mmCIF file with all atom_site columns, C-alpha atoms in Angstrom:
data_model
loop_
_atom_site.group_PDB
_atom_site.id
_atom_site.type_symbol
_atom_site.label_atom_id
_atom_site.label_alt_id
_atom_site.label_comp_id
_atom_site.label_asym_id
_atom_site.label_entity_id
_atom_site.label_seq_id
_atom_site.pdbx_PDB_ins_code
_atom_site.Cartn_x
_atom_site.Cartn_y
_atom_site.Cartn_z
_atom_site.occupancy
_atom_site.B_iso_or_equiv
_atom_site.pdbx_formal_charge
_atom_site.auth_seq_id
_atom_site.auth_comp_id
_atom_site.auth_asym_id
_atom_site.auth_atom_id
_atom_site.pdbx_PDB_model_num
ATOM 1   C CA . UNK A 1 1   ? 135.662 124.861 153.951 1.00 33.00 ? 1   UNK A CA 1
ATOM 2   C CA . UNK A 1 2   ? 137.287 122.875 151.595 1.00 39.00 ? 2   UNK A CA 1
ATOM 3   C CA . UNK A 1 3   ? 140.978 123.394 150.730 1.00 46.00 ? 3   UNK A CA 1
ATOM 4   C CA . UNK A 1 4   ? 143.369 123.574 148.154 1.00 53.00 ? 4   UNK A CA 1
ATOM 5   C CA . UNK A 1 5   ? 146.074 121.056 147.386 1.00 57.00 ? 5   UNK A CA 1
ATOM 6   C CA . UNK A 1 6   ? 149.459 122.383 148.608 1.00 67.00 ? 6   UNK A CA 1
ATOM 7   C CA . UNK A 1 7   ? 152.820 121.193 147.873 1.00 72.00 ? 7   UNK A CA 1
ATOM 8   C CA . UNK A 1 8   ? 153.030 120.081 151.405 1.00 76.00 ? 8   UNK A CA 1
ATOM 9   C CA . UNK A 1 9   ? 150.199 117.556 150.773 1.00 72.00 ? 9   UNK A CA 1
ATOM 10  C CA . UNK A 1 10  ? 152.067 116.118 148.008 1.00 73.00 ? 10  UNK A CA 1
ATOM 11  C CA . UNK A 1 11  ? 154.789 115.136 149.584 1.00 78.00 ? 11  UNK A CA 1
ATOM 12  C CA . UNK A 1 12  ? 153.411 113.725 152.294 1.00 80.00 ? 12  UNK A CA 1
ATOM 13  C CA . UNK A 1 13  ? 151.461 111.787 150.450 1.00 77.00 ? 13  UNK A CA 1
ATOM 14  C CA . UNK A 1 14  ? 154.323 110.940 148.197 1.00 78.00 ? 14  UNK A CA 1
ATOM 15  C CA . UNK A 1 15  ? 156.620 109.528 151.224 1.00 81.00 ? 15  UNK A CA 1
ATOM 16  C CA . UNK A 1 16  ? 153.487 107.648 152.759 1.00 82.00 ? 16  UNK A CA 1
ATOM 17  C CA . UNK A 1 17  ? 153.172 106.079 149.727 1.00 79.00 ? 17  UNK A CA 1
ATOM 18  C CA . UNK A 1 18  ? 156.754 105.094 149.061 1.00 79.00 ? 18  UNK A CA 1
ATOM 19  C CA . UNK A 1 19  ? 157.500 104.218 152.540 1.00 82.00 ? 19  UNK A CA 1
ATOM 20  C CA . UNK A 1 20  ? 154.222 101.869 152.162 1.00 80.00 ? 20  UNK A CA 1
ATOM 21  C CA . UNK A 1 21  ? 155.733 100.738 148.620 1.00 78.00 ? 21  UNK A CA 1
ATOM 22  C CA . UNK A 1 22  ? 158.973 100.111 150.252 1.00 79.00 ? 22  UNK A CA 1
ATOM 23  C CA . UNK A 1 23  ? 157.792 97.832  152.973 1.00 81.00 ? 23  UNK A CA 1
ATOM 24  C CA . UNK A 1 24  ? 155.855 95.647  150.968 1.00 77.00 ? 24  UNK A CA 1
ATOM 25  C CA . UNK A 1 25  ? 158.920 95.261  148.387 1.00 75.00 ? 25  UNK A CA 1
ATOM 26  C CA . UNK A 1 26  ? 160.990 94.296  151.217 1.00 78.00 ? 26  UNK A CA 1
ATOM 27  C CA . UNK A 1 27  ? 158.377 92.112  152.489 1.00 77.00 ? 27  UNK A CA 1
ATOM 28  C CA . UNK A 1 28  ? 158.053 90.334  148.943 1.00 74.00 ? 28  UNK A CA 1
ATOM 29  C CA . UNK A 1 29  ? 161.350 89.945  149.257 1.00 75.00 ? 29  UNK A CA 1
ATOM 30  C CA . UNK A 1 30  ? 161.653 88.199  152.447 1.00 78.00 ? 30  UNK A CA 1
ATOM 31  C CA . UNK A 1 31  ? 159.223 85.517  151.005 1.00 78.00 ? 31  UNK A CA 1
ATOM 32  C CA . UNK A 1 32  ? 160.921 85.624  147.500 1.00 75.00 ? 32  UNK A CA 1
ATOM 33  C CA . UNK A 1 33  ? 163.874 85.855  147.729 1.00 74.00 ? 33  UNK A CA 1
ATOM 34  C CA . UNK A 1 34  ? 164.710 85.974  143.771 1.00 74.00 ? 34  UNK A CA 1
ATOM 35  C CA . UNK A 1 35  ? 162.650 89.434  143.928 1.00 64.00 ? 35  UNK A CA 1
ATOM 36  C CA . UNK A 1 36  ? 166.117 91.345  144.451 1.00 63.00 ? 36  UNK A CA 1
ATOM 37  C CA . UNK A 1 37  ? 167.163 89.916  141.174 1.00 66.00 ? 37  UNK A CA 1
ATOM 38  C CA . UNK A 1 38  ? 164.692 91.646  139.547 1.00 63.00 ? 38  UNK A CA 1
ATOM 39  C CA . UNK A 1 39  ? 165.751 94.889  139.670 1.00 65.00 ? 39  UNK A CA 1
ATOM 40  C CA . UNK A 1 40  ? 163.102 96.462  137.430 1.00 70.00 ? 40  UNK A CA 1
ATOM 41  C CA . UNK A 1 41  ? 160.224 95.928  139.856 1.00 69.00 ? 41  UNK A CA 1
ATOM 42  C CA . UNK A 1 42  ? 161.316 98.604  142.402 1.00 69.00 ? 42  UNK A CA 1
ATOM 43  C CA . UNK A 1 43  ? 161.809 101.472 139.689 1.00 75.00 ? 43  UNK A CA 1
ATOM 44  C CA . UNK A 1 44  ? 158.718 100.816 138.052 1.00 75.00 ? 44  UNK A CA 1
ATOM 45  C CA . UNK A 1 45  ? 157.045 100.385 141.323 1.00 74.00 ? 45  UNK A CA 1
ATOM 46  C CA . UNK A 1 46  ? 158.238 103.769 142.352 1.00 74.00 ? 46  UNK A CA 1
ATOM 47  C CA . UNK A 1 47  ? 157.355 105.497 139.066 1.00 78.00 ? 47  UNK A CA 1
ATOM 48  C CA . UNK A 1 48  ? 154.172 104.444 139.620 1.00 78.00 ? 48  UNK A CA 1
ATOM 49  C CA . UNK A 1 49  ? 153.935 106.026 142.627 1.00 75.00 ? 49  UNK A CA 1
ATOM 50  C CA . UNK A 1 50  ? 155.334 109.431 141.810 1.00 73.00 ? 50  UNK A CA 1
ATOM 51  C CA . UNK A 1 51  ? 153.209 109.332 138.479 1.00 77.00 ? 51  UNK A CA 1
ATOM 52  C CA . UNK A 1 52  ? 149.775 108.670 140.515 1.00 73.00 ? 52  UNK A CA 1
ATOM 53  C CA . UNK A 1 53  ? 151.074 111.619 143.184 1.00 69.00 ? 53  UNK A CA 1
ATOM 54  C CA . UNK A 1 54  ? 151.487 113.903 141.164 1.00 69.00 ? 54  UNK A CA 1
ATOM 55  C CA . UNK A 1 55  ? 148.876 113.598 138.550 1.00 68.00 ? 55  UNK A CA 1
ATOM 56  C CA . UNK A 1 56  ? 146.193 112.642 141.528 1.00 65.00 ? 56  UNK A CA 1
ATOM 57  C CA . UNK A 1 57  ? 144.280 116.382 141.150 1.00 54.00 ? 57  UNK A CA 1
ATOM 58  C CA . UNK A 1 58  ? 143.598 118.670 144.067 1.00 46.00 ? 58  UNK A CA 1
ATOM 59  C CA . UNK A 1 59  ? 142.454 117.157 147.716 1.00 48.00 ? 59  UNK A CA 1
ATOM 60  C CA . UNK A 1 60  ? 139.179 117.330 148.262 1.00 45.00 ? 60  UNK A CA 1
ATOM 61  C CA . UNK A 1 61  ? 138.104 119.347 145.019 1.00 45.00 ? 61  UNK A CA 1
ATOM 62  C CA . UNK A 1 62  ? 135.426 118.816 142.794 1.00 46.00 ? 62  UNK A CA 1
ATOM 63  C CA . UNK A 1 63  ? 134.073 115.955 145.415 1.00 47.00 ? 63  UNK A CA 1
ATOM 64  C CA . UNK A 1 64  ? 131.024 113.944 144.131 1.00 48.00 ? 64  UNK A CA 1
ATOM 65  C CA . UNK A 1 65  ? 128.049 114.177 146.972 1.00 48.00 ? 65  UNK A CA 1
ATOM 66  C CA . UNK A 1 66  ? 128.445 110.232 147.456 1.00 45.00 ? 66  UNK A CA 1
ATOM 67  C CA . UNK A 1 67  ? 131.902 111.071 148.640 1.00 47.00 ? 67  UNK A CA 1
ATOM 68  C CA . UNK A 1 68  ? 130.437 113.458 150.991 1.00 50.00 ? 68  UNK A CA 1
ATOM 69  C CA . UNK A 1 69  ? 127.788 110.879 152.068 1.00 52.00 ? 69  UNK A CA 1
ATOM 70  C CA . UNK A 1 70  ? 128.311 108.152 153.611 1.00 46.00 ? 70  UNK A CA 1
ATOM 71  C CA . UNK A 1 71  ? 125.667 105.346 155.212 1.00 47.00 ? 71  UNK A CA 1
ATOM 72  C CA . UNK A 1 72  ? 127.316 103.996 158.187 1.00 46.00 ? 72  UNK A CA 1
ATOM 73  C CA . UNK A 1 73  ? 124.914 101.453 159.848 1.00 49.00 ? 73  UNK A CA 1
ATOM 74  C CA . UNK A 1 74  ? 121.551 103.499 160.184 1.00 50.00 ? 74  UNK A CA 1
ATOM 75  C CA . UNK A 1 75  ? 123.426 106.800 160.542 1.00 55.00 ? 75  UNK A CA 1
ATOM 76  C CA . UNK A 1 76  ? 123.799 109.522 157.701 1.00 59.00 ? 76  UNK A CA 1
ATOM 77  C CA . UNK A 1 77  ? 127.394 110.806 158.083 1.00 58.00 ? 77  UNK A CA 1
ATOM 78  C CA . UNK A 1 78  ? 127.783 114.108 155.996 1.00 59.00 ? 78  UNK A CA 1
ATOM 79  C CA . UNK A 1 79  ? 131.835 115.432 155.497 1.00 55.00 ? 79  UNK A CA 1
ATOM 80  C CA . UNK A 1 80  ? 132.561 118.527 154.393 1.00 52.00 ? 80  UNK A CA 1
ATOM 81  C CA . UNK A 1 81  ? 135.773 120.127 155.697 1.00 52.00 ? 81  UNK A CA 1
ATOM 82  C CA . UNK A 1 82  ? 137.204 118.882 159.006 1.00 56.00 ? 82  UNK A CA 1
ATOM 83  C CA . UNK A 1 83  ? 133.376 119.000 160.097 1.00 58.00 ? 83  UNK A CA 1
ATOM 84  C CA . UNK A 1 84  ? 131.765 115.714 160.005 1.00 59.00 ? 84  UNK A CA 1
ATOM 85  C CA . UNK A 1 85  ? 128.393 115.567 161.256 1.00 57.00 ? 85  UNK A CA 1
ATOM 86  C CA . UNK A 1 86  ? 126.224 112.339 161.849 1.00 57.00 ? 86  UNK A CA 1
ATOM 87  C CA . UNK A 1 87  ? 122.484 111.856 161.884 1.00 54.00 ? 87  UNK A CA 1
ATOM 88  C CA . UNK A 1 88  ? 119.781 108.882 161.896 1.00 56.00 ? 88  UNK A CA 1
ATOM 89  C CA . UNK A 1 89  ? 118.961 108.775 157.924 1.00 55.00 ? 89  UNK A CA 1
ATOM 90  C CA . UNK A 1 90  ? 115.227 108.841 159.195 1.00 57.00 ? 90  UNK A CA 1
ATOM 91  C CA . UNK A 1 91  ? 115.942 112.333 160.564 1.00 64.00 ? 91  UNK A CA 1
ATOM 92  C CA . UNK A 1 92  ? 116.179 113.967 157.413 1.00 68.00 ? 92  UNK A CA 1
ATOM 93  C CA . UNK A 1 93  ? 113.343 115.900 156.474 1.00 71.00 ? 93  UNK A CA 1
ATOM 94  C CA . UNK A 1 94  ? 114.240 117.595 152.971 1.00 72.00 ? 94  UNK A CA 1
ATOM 95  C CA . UNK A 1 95  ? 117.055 117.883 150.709 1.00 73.00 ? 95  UNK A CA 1
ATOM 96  C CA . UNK A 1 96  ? 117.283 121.090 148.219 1.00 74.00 ? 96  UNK A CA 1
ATOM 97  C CA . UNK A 1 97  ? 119.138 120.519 144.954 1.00 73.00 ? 97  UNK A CA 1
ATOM 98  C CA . UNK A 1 98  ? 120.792 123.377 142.631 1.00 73.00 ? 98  UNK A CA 1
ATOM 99  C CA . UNK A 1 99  ? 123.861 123.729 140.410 1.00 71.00 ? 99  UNK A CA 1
ATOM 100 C CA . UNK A 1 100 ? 126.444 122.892 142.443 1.00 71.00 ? 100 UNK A CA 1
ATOM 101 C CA . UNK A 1 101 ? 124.879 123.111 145.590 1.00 72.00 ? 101 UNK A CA 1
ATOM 102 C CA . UNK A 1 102 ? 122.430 120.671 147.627 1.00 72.00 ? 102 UNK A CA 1
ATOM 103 C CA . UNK A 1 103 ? 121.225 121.085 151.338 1.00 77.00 ? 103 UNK A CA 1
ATOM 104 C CA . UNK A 1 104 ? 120.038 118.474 153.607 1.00 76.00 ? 104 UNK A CA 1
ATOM 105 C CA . UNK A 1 105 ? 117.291 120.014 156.658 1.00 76.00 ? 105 UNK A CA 1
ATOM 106 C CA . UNK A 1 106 ? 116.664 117.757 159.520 1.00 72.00 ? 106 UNK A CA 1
ATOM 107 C CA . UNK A 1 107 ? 113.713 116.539 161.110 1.00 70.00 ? 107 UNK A CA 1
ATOM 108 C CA . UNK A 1 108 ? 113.154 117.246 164.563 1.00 70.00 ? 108 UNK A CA 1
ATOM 109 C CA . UNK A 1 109 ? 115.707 120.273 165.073 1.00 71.00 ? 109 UNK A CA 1
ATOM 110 C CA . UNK A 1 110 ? 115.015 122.164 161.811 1.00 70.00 ? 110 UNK A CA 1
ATOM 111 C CA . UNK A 1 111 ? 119.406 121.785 161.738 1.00 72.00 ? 111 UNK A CA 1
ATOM 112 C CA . UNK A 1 112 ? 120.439 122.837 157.830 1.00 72.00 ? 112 UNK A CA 1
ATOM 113 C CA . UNK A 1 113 ? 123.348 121.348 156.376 1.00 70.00 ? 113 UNK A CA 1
ATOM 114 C CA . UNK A 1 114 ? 124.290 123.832 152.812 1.00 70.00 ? 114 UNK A CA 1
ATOM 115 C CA . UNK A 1 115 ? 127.250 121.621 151.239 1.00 67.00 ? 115 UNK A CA 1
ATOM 116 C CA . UNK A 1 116 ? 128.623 123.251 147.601 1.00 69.00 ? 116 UNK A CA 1
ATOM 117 C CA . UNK A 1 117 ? 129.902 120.681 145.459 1.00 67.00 ? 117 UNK A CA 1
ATOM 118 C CA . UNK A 1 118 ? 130.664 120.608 141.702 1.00 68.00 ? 118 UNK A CA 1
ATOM 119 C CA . UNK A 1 119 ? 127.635 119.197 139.507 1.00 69.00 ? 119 UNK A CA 1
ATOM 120 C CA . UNK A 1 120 ? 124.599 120.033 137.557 1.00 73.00 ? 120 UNK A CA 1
ATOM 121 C CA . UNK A 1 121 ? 121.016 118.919 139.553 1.00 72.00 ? 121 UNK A CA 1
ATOM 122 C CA . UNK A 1 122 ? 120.343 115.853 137.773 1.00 75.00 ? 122 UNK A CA 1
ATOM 123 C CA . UNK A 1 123 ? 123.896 114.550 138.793 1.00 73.00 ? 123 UNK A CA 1
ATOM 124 C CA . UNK A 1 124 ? 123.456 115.405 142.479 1.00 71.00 ? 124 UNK A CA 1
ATOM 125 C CA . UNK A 1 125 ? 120.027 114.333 142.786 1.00 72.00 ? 125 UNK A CA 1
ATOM 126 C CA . UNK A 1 126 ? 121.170 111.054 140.756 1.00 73.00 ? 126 UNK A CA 1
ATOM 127 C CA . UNK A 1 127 ? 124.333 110.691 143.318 1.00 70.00 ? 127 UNK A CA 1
ATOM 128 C CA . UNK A 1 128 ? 121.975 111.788 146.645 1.00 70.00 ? 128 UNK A CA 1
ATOM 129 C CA . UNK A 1 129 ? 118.981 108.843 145.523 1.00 70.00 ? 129 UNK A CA 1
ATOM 130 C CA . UNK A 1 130 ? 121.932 106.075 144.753 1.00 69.00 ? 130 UNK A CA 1
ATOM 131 C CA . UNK A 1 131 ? 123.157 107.294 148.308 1.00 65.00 ? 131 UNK A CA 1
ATOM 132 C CA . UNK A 1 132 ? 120.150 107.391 150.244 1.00 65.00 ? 132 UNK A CA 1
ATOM 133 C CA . UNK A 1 133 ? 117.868 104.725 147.939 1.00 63.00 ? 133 UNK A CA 1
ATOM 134 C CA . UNK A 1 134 ? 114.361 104.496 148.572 1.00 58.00 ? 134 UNK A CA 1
ATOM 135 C CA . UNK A 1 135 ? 114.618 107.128 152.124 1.00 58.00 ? 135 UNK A CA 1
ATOM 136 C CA . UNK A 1 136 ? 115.113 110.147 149.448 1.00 59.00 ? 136 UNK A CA 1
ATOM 137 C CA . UNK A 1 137 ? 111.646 109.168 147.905 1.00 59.00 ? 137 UNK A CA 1
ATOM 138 C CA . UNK A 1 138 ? 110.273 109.691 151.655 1.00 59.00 ? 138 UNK A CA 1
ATOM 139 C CA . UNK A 1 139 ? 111.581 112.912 152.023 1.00 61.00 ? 139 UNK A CA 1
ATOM 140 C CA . UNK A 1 140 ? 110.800 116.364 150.191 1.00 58.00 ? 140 UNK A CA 1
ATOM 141 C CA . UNK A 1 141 ? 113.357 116.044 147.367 1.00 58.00 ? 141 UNK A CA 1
ATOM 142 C CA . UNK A 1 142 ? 112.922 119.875 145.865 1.00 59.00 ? 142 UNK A CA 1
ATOM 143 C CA . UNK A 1 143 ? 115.371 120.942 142.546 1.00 56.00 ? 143 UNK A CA 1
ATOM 144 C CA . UNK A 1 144 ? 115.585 124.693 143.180 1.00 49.00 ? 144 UNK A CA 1
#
């Protein structure tokens, strides 16, 4: 399952990032010394940050399938949730595209993977055969 963005998540991610932004101002500094003069740098710098944070959308919303899939060597690793799952990319057998929706069946096992993601068919099927490349045309690519 796929959650929401909650004001926890923000600011963590917002004091990751400024701690991050910190160090490497203060590491800057310690090779430029003439950085602290410039005052300007650190509030824009920090702006930034808070901007980007805030205005960043919800986590793991409206993912794209290539964010989902991942080629790792000559493994297929699918995320979705905290589940992450990992099979040879010749394992897959079929893939089933729909609105918002495609499912990935395995070879040997007859395992199915249903993932629900935002996007019509043409865009997942575009995103799955820039993902898998030429393997998709071996499998049984079927638009539901």
């Amino acid at each position: 399952m796929i959650r929401k963005r909650k004001n926890k998540d923000i600011f963590i991610t917002l004091v990751t990032r400024l701690v991050l932004l910190a160090g490497l101002y203060f590491g800057a500094s310690a090779l430029w010394p003439e950085l602290i003069e410039h005052t300007l740098f650190l509030p824009i710098a920090f702006a930034i940050t808070l901007i980007s944070v805030v205005l960043q959308g919800d986590i793991g919303t409206n993912r794209r399938p290539e964010q989902m899939l991942l080629k790792e060597g000559e493994k297929l690793m699918l995320i979705y949730g905290a589940n992450k799952i990992m099979m040879p990319i010749a394992q897959v057998e079929s893939v089933a595209i729909d609105d918002n929706y495609f499912g990935i069946i395995e070879k040997n096992n007859g395992n199915g993977y249903d993932i629900m993601c935002k996007g019509s068919q043409e865009q997942i099927y575009h995103h799955l055969k820039n993902i898998l490349g030429t393997h998709i045309e071996n499998c049984n690519v079927q638009l539901l």
